[in-house]
Each structure stands twice: as structure tokens, then as C-alpha cells.
mmCIF file of C-alpha atoms in Angstrom:
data_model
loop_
_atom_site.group_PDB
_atom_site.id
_atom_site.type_symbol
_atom_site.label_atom_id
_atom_site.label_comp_id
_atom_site.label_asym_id
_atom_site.label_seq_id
_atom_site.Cartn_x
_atom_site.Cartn_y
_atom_site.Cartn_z
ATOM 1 C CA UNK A 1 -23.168 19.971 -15.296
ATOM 2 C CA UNK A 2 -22.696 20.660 -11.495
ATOM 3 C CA UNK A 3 -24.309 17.739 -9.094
ATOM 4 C CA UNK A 4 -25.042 20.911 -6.610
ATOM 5 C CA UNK A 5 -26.789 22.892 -9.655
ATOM 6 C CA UNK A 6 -28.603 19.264 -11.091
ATOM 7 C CA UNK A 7 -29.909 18.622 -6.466
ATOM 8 C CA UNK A 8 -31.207 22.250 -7.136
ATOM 9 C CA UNK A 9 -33.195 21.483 -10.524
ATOM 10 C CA UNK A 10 -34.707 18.707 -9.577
ATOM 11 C CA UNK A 11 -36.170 19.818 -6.085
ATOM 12 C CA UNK A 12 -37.299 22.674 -7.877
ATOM 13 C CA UNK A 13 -39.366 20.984 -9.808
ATOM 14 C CA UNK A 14 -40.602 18.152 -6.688
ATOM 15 C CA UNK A 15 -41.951 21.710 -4.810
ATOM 16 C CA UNK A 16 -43.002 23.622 -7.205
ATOM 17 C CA UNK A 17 -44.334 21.489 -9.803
ATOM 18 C CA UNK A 18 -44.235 22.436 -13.417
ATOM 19 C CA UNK A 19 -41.718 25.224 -14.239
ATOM 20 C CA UNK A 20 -40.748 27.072 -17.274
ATOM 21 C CA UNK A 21 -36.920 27.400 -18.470
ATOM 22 C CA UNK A 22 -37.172 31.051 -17.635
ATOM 23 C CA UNK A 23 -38.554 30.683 -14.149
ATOM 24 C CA UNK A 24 -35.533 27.984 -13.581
ATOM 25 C CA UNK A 25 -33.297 29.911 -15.087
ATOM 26 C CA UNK A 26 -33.921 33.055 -12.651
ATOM 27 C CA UNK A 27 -34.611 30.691 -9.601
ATOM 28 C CA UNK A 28 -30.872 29.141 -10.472
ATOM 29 C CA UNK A 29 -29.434 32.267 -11.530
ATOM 30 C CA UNK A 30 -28.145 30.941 -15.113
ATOM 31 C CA UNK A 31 -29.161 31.339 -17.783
ATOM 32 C CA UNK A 32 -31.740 29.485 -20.130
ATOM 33 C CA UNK A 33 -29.800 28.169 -22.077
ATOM 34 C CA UNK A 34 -27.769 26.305 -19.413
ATOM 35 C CA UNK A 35 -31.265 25.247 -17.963
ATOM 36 C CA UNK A 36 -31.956 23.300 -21.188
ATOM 37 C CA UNK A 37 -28.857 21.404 -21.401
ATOM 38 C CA UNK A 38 -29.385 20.524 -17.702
ATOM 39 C CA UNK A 39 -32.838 19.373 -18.421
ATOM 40 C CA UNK A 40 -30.926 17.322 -21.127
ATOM 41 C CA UNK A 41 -28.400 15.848 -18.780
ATOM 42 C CA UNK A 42 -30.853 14.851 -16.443
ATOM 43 C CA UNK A 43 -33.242 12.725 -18.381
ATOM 44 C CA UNK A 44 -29.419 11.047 -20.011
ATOM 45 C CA UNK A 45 -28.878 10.149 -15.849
ATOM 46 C CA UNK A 46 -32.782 9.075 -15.675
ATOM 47 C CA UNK A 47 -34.520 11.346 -14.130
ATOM 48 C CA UNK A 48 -37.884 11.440 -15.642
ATOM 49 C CA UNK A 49 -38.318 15.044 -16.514
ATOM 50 C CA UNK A 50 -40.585 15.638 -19.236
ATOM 51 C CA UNK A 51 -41.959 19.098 -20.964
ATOM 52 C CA UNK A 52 -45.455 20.294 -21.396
ATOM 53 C CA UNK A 53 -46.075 22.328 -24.190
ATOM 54 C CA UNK A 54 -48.560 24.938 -24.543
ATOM 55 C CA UNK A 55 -49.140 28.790 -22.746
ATOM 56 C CA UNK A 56 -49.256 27.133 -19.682
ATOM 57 C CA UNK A 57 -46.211 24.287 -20.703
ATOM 58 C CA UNK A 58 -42.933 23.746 -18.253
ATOM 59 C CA UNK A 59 -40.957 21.206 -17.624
ATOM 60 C CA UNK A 60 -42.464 18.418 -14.596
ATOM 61 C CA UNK A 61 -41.429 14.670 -13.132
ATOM 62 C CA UNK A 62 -43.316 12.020 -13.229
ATOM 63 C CA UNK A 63 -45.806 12.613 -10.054
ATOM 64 C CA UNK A 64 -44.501 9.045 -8.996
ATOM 65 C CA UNK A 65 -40.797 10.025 -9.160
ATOM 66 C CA UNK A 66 -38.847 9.376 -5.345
ATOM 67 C CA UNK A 67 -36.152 7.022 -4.940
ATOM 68 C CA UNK A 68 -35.400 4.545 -1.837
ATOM 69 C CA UNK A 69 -32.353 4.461 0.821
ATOM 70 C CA UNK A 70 -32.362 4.205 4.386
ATOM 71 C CA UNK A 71 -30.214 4.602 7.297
ATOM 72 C CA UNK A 72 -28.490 7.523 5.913
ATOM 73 C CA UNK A 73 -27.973 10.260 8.566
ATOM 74 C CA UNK A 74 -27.120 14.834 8.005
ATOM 75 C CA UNK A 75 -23.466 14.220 8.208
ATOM 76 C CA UNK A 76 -23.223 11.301 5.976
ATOM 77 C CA UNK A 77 -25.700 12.689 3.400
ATOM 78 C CA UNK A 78 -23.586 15.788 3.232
ATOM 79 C CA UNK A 79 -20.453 13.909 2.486
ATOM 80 C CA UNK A 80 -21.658 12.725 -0.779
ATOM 81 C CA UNK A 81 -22.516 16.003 -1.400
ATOM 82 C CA UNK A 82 -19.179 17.098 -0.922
ATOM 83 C CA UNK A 83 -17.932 14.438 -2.869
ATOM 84 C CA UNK A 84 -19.735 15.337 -5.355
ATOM 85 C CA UNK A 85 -18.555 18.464 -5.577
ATOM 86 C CA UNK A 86 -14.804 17.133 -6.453
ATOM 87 C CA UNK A 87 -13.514 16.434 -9.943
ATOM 88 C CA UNK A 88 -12.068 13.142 -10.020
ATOM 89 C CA UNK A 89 -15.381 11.670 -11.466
ATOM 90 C CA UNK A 90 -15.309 14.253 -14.174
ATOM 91 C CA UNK A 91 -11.884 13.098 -15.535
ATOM 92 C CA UNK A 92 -12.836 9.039 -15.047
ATOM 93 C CA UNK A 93 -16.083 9.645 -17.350
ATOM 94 C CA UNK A 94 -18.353 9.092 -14.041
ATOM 95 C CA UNK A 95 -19.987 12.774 -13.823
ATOM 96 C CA UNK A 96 -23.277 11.850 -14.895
ATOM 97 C CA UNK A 97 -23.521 8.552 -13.062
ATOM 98 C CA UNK A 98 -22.103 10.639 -9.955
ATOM 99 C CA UNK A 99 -24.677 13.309 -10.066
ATOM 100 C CA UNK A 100 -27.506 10.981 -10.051
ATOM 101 C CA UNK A 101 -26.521 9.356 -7.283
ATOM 102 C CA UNK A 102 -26.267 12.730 -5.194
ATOM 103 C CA UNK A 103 -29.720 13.644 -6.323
ATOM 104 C CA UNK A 104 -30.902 9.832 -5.237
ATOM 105 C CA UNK A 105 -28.771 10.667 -2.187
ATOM 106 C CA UNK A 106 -30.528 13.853 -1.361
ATOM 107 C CA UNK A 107 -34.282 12.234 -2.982
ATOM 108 C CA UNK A 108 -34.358 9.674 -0.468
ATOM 109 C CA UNK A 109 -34.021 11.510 2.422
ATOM 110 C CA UNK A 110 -36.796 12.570 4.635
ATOM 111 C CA UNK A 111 -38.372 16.335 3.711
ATOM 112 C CA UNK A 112 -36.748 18.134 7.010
ATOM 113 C CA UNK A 113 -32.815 16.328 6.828
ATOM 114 C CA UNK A 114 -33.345 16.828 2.939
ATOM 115 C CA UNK A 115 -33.708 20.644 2.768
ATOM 116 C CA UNK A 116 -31.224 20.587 5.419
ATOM 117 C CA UNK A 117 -28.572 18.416 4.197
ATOM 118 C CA UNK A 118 -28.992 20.622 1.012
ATOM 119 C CA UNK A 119 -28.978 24.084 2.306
ATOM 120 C CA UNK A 120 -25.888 22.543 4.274
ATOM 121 C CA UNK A 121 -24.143 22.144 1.174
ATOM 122 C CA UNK A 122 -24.384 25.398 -0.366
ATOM 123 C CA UNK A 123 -22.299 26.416 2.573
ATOM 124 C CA UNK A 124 -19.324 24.494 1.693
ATOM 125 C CA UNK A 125 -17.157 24.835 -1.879
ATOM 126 C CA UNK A 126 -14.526 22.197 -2.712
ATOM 127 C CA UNK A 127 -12.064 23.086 -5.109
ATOM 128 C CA UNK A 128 -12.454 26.591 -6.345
ATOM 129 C CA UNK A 129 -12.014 27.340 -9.857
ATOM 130 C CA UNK A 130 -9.078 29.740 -8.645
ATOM 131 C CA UNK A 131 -7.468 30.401 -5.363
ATOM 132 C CA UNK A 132 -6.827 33.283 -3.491
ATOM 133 C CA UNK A 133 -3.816 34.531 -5.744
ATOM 134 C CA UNK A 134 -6.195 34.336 -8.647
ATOM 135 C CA UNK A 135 -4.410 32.108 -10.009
ATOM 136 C CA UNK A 136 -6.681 29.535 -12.358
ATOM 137 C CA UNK A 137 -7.118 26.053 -11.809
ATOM 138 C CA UNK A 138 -7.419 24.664 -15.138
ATOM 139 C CA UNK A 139 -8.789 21.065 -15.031
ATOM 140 C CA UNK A 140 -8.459 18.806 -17.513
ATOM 141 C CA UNK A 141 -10.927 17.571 -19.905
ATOM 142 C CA UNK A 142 -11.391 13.671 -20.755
ATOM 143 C CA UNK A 143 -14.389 13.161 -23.330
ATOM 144 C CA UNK A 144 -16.913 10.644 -21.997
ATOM 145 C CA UNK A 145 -16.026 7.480 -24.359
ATOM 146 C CA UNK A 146 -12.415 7.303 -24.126
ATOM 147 C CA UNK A 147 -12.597 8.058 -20.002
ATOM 148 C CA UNK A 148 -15.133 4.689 -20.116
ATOM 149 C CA UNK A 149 -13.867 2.542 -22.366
ATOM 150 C CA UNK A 150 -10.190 3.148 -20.160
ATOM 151 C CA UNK A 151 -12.410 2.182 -17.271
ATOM 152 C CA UNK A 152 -13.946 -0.760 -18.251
ATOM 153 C CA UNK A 153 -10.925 -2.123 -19.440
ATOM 154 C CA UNK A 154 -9.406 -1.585 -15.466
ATOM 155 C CA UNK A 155 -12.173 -2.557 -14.130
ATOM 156 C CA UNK A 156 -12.620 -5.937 -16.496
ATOM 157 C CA UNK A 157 -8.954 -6.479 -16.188
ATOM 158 C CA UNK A 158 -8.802 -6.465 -20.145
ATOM 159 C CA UNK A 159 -5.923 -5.192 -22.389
ATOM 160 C CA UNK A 160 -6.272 -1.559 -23.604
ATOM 161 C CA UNK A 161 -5.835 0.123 -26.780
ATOM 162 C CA UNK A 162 -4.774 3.813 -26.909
ATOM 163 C CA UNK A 163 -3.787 6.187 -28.929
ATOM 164 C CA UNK A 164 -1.431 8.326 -27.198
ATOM 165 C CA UNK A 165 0.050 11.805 -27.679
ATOM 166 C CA UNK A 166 3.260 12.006 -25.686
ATOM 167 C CA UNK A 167 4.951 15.386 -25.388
ATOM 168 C CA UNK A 168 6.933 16.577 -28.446
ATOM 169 C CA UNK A 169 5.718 13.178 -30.383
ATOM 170 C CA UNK A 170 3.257 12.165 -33.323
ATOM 171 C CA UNK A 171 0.131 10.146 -31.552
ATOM 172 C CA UNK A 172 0.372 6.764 -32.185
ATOM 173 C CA UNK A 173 -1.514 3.456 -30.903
ATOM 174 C CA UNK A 174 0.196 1.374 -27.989
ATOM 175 C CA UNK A 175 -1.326 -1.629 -26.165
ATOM 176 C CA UNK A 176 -1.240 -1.494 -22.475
ATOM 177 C CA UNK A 177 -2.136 -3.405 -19.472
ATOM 178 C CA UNK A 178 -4.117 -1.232 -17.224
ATOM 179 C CA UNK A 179 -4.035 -1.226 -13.526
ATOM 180 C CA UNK A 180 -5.587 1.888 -12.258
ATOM 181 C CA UNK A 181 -6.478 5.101 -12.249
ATOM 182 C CA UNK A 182 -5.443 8.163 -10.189
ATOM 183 C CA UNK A 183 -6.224 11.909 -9.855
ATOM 184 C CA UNK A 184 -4.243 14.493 -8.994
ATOM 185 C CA UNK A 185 -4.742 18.037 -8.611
ATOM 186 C CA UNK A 186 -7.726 18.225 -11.147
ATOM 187 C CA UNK A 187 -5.319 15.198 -13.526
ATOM 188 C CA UNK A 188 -6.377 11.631 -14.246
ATOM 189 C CA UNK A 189 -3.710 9.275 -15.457
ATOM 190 C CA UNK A 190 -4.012 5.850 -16.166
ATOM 191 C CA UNK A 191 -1.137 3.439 -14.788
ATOM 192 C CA UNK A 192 -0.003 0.415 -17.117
ATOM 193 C CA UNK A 193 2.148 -1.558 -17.579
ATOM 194 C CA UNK A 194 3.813 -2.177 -21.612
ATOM 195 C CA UNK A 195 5.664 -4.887 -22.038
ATOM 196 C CA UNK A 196 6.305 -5.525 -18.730
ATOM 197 C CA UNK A 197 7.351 -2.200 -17.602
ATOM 198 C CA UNK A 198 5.783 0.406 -15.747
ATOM 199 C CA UNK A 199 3.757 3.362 -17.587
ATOM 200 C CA UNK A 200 2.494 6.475 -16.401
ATOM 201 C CA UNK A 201 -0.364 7.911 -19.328
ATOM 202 C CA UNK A 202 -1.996 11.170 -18.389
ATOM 203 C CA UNK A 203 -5.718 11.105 -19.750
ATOM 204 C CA UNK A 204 -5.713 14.209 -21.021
ATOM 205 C CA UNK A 205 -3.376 12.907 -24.500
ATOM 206 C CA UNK A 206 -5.421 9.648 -25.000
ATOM 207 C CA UNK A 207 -7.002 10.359 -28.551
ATOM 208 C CA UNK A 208 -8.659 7.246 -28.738
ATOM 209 C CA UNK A 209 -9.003 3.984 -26.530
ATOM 210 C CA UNK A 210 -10.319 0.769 -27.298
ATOM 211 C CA UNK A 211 -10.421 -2.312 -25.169
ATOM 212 C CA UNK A 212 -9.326 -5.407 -25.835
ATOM 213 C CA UNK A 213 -10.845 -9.238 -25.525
ATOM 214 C CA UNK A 214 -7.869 -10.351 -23.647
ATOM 215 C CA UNK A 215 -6.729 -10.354 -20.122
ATOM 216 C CA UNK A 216 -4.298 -8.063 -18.975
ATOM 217 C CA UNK A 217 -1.050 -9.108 -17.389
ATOM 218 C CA UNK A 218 -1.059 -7.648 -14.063
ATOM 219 C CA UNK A 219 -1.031 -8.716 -10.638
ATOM 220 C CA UNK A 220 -5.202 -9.828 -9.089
ATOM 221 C CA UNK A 221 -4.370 -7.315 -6.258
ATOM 222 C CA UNK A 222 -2.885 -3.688 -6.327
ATOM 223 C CA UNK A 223 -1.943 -1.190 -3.925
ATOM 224 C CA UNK A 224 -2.493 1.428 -5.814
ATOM 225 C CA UNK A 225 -1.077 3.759 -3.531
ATOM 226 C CA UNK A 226 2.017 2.637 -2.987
ATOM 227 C CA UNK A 227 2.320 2.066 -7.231
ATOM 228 C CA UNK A 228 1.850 5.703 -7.221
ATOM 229 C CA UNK A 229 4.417 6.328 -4.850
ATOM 230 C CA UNK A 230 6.783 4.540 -6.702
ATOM 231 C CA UNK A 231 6.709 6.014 -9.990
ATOM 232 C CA UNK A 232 6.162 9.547 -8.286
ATOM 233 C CA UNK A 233 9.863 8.864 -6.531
ATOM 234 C CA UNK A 234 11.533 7.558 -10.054
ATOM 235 C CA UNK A 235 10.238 10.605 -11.837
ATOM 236 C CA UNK A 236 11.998 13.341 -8.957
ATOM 237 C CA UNK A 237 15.093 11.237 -9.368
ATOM 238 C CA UNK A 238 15.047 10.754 -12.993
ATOM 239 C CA UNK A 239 15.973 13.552 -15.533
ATOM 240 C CA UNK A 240 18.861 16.316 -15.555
ATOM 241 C CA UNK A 241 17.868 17.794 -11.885
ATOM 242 C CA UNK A 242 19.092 20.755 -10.907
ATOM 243 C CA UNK A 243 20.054 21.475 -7.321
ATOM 244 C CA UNK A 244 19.380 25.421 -6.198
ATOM 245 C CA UNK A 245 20.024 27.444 -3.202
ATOM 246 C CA UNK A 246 17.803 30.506 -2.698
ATOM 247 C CA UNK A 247 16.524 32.909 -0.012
ATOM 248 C CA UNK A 248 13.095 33.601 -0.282
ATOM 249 C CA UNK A 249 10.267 35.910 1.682
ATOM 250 C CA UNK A 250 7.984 33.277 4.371
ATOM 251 C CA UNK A 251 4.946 34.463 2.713
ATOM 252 C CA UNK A 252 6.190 32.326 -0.630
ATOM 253 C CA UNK A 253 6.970 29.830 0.869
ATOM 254 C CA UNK A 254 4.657 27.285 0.237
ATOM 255 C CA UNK A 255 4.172 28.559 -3.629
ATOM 256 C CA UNK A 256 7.934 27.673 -4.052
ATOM 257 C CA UNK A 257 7.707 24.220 -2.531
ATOM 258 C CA UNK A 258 4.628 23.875 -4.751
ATOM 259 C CA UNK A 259 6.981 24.409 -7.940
ATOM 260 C CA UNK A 260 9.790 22.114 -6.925
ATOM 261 C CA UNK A 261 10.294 18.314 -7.021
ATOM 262 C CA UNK A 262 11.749 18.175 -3.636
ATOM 263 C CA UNK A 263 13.264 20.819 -0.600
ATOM 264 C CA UNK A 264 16.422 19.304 0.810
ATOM 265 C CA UNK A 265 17.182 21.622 3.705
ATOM 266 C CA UNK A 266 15.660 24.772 4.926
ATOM 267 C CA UNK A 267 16.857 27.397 7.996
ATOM 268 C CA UNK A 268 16.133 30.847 8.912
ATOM 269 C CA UNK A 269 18.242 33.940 7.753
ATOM 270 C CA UNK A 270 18.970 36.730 10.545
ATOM 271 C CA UNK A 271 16.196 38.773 8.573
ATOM 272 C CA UNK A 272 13.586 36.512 8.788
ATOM 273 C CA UNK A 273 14.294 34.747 4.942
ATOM 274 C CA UNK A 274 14.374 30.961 4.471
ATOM 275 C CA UNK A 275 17.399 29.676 2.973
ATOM 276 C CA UNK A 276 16.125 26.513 1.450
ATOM 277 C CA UNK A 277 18.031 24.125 -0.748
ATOM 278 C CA UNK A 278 15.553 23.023 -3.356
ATOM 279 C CA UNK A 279 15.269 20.618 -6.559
ATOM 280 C CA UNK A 280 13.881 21.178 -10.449
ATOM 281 C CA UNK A 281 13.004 19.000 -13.059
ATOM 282 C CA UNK A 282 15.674 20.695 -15.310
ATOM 283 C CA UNK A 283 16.972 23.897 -16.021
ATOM 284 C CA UNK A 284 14.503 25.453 -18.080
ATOM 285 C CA UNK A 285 11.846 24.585 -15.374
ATOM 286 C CA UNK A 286 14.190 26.395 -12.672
ATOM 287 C CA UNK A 287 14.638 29.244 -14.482
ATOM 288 C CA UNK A 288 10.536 29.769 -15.432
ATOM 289 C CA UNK A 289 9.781 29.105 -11.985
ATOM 290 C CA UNK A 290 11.991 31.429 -10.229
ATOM 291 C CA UNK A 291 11.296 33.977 -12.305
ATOM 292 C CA UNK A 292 7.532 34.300 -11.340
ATOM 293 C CA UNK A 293 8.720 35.254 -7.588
ATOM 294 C CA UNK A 294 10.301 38.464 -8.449
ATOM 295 C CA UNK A 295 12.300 40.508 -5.702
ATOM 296 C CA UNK A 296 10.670 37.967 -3.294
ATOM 297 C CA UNK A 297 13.250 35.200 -4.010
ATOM 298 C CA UNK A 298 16.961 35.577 -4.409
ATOM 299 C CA UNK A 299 18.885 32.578 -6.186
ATOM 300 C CA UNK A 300 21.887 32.254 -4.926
ATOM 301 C CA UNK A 301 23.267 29.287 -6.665
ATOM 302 C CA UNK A 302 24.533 28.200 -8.997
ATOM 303 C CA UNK A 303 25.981 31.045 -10.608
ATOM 304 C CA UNK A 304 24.404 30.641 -14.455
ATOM 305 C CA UNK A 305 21.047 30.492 -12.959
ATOM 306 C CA UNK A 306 21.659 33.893 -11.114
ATOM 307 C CA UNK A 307 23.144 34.988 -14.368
ATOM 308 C CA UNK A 308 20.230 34.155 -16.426
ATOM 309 C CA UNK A 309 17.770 35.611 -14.129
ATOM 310 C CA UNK A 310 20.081 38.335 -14.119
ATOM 311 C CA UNK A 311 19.847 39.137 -18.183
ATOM 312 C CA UNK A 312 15.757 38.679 -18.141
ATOM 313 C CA UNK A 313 15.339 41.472 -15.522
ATOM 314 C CA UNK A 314 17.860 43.697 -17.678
ATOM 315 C CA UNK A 315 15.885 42.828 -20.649
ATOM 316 C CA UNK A 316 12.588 43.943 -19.271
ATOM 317 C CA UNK A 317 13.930 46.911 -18.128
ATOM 318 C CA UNK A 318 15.390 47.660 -21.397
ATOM 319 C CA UNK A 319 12.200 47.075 -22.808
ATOM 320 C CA UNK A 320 10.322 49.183 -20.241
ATOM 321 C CA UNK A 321 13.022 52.129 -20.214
ATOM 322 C CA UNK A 322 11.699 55.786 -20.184
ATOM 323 C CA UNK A 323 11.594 57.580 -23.328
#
């Protein structure tokens, strides 16, 4: 559920007092249905919320329900909220746990900074489910057991277990020593290493995980940033790369850096056009990503890539020919 929607429920129901689903469901504008599996989630993250049955039944807290934590001021209040907004949690198996602690967050504060910190935050939206192109961000979904048995095996410093689904491959069980996790854009991975060499598992294709009563072999300290960096540079050099000149409109720019692995020069045309010398996984991945830009990118080399691009737009027009 959404930490934003579960700050909502619950002072709802601190105001207000008892509340039907219905009432909750028109005050939150979901529907009931949603409201019930909220209700759900919230007394799984300990929030004493009970219901009442009867004519005049709801759903209430525990009159003695508050929480304690001091010191906090409006800007630092609302940047857990923010936080809480983001989806790195999600894919780690922390939602729940991270929810809670927003609504203890916004709980604790006093009754004026707490309706503002919270009116505050329904002015601000982190990560969008698309952007302004429409274009979908489709997150990835790690169920709750394997993301925390992965955890507690980083965070214990214990062998792991996994049953992994590699691209174009059967699943099958490998055991790995963990040594963090990372997110990036709306994907967890775990990095390991596997017999001593460096592995890169998205968390997405772990099927099952199970850790181990053994320690891991891995360095006590990490800098996990500069891990990341590392592997991130041997996977843009690694592969069958494939080196393209194009000219394409300003306005696309930054889509067509987004789809590269790297931009290796760049200048202005007379007209305006960047001519930018830029990098692909592979072939394939060239040719897909090119394609999407239509008349607002012009390969330019190397010639079998202008070639193929060439035959697809002949194709469609074929297709789309007037009868």
C-alpha cells in the first residue's frame, strides 16, 4: 500500500474516531475494497486498528494509540515523507516496515507541524508512475520472503542460497556471497560474489532464496558505491558494442542518451541537429532503439544499420499502402 495513503488512514481515524469502510473509502477516494486491505496492512505493521461490528460498527484505534519522537522539525519530517514515497524499500521487502515508520514519523509530531508536514506532502510526488511522454514506468516486483531472507543474509554477512533465472536459461540454485544491495531506476539487484568473482543478480529472477549458517567471504567494509561503479563500467565495455554516428532533433536528446551505454562526442550541425557519436549494447539493441525516434534521428553510420532501418520503414509502408 502507499505510506502517503496508510498517514491518511490512520489520521482519519485519530480525528474522526470510528469510521466505516465506505466513509474511508469516499474520504480517500478508493475504493472499499482497497480500504480493507489497507486496514489489513496496517494492523500486519502494528497499528492497533480494530472493527466494531454492529449498525453503528467502523473501524477505531486503541484510544491510547500515539507514538514518541522528539526533536524532529517541518523540513525534516517532510523528508521521510518523501522518502517514503520512493520505491527502493518496495523492492528490498521493507514497504511495510517503511510505512510505519512514516506514520510514527508523522504520529509523533505535535497537532499544528503534523497536519502541516502532511498537507505539505500531498504537494510533492516522487516518481510518477509515467512521465510526461506517457511512457510507463514499470517497477519491478520482489515478493516479501525472498526480498528478506536476501536481506538478512547481507545484513548477517551469511552465505545465500538462490535460485536464479538468468536470461535465456533454466532457473537453477547457486550459492553466493552477498555484499549489498542497490536500486536503480525502480530495479533492486543484489551484488555477490561466486567463487570469488564478482556477480551482478537482479531481484526480479530470484525464485527462491534461502540463507545459509555460514559466513560469507567478503571484505568487513564495502564501498558500495564505487562496487557499483565498477561492474557498471565492465558491463559498457563488455559485449559486441556497436559504435553509431547519428544526427538527431535537440528535443531527443536526452531520450537517446537515455538508450545508449555511453555518448563519445557530440557537436552542433549548421541546422541546429546534434551529431553525436554514441554506443549500444549490440546490434539488435541499436537497431530497436533507433527505430522508436522516427524522422527525428538520422543514422548515419554504419551503413547496415542505415540499411536495416531502411527495409523496416519500407516494410511499414508496404503494409500501410493505399488500396
Amino acid at each position: 500500500m502507499r505510506a502517503d495513503r496508510m498517514v491518511s488512514l490512520v489520521l482519519l481515524l485519530r480525528q474522526r474516531g470510528r469510521m466505516t469502510a465506505e466513509r474511508l473509502a469516499r474520504e480517500l477516494d478508493v475504493s472499499t475494497r482497497t480500504v480493507l486491505r489497507d486496514i489489513e496492512a496496517l494492523s500486519a505493521a502494528g497499528v492497533p486498528v480494530y472493527a466494531e461490528r454492529g449498525r453503528h460498527g467502523g473501524f477505531a484505534l486503541l484510544p491510547d494509540f500515539q507514538t514518541s519522537l522528539t526533536g524532529l522539525n517541518h523540513d525534516e519530517a517532510l523528508a521521510l515523507l518523501v522518502a517514503g514515497s520512493r520505491r527502493g524499500a518496495q523492492l528490498f521487502g521493507l514497504g511495510s516496515a517503511l510505512a510505519s515508520a512514516v506514520l510514527k514519523v508523522i504520529d509523533a509530531l505535535p497537532e499544528g507541524l503534523r497536519d502541516t508536514a502532511a498537507g505539505a506532502a500531498q504537494r510533492l510526488l516522487v516518481d510518477p508512475e509515467t512521465d510526461l511522454l506517457s511512457r510507463r514506468v514499470a517497477p519491478e516486483e520482489v515478493p516479501d520472503a525472498i526480498a528478506a531472507e536476501v536481506r538478512r543474509a547481507v545484513f548477517a554477512g551469511h552465505r545465500l542460497r538462490i535460485r536464479y533465472a538468468a536470461v535465456d536459461q533454466a532457473p537453477k540454485w547457486r550459492t553466493v556471497d552477498p555484499i549489498g544491495l542497490v536500486t536503480v531506476r525502480e530495479q533492486g539487484y543484489l551484488l555477490a560474489k561466486r567463487a570469488g568473482e564478482d556477480r551482478t543478480y537482479r531481484l526480479s529472477r530470484v525464485l527462491g532464496a534461502e540463507e545459509l549458517d555460514e559466513p560469507a567471504e567478503r571484505p568487513d567494509t564495502v564501498d558500495l558505491d564505487r562496487a557499483w561503479q565498477e561492474r557498471n563500467m565492465r558491463f559498457r565495455t563488455g559485449g559486441d558494442q556497436v559504435d553509431v554516428l547519428v544526427r538527431v532533433d535537440p528535443d531527443r536528446r536526452e531520450e537517446l542518451v537515455d538508450t545508449t551505454l555511453a555518448v563519445r562526442a557530440e557537436e552542433v550541425d549548421p541546422d541546429g541537429w546534434l551529431r553525436m557519436n554514441v554506443i549500444f549494447q549490440d546490434s539488435r539493441h541499436a537497431e530497436w532503439a533507433l527505430w522508436h525516434f522516427a524522422t527525428h534521428l538520422e543514422a548515419l553510420a554504419p551503413q547496415w544499420l542505415r540499411t536495416s532501418l531502411h527495409d523496416r520503414a519500407a516494410a511499414v509502408v508496404t503494409r500501410y499502402g493505399t488500396r
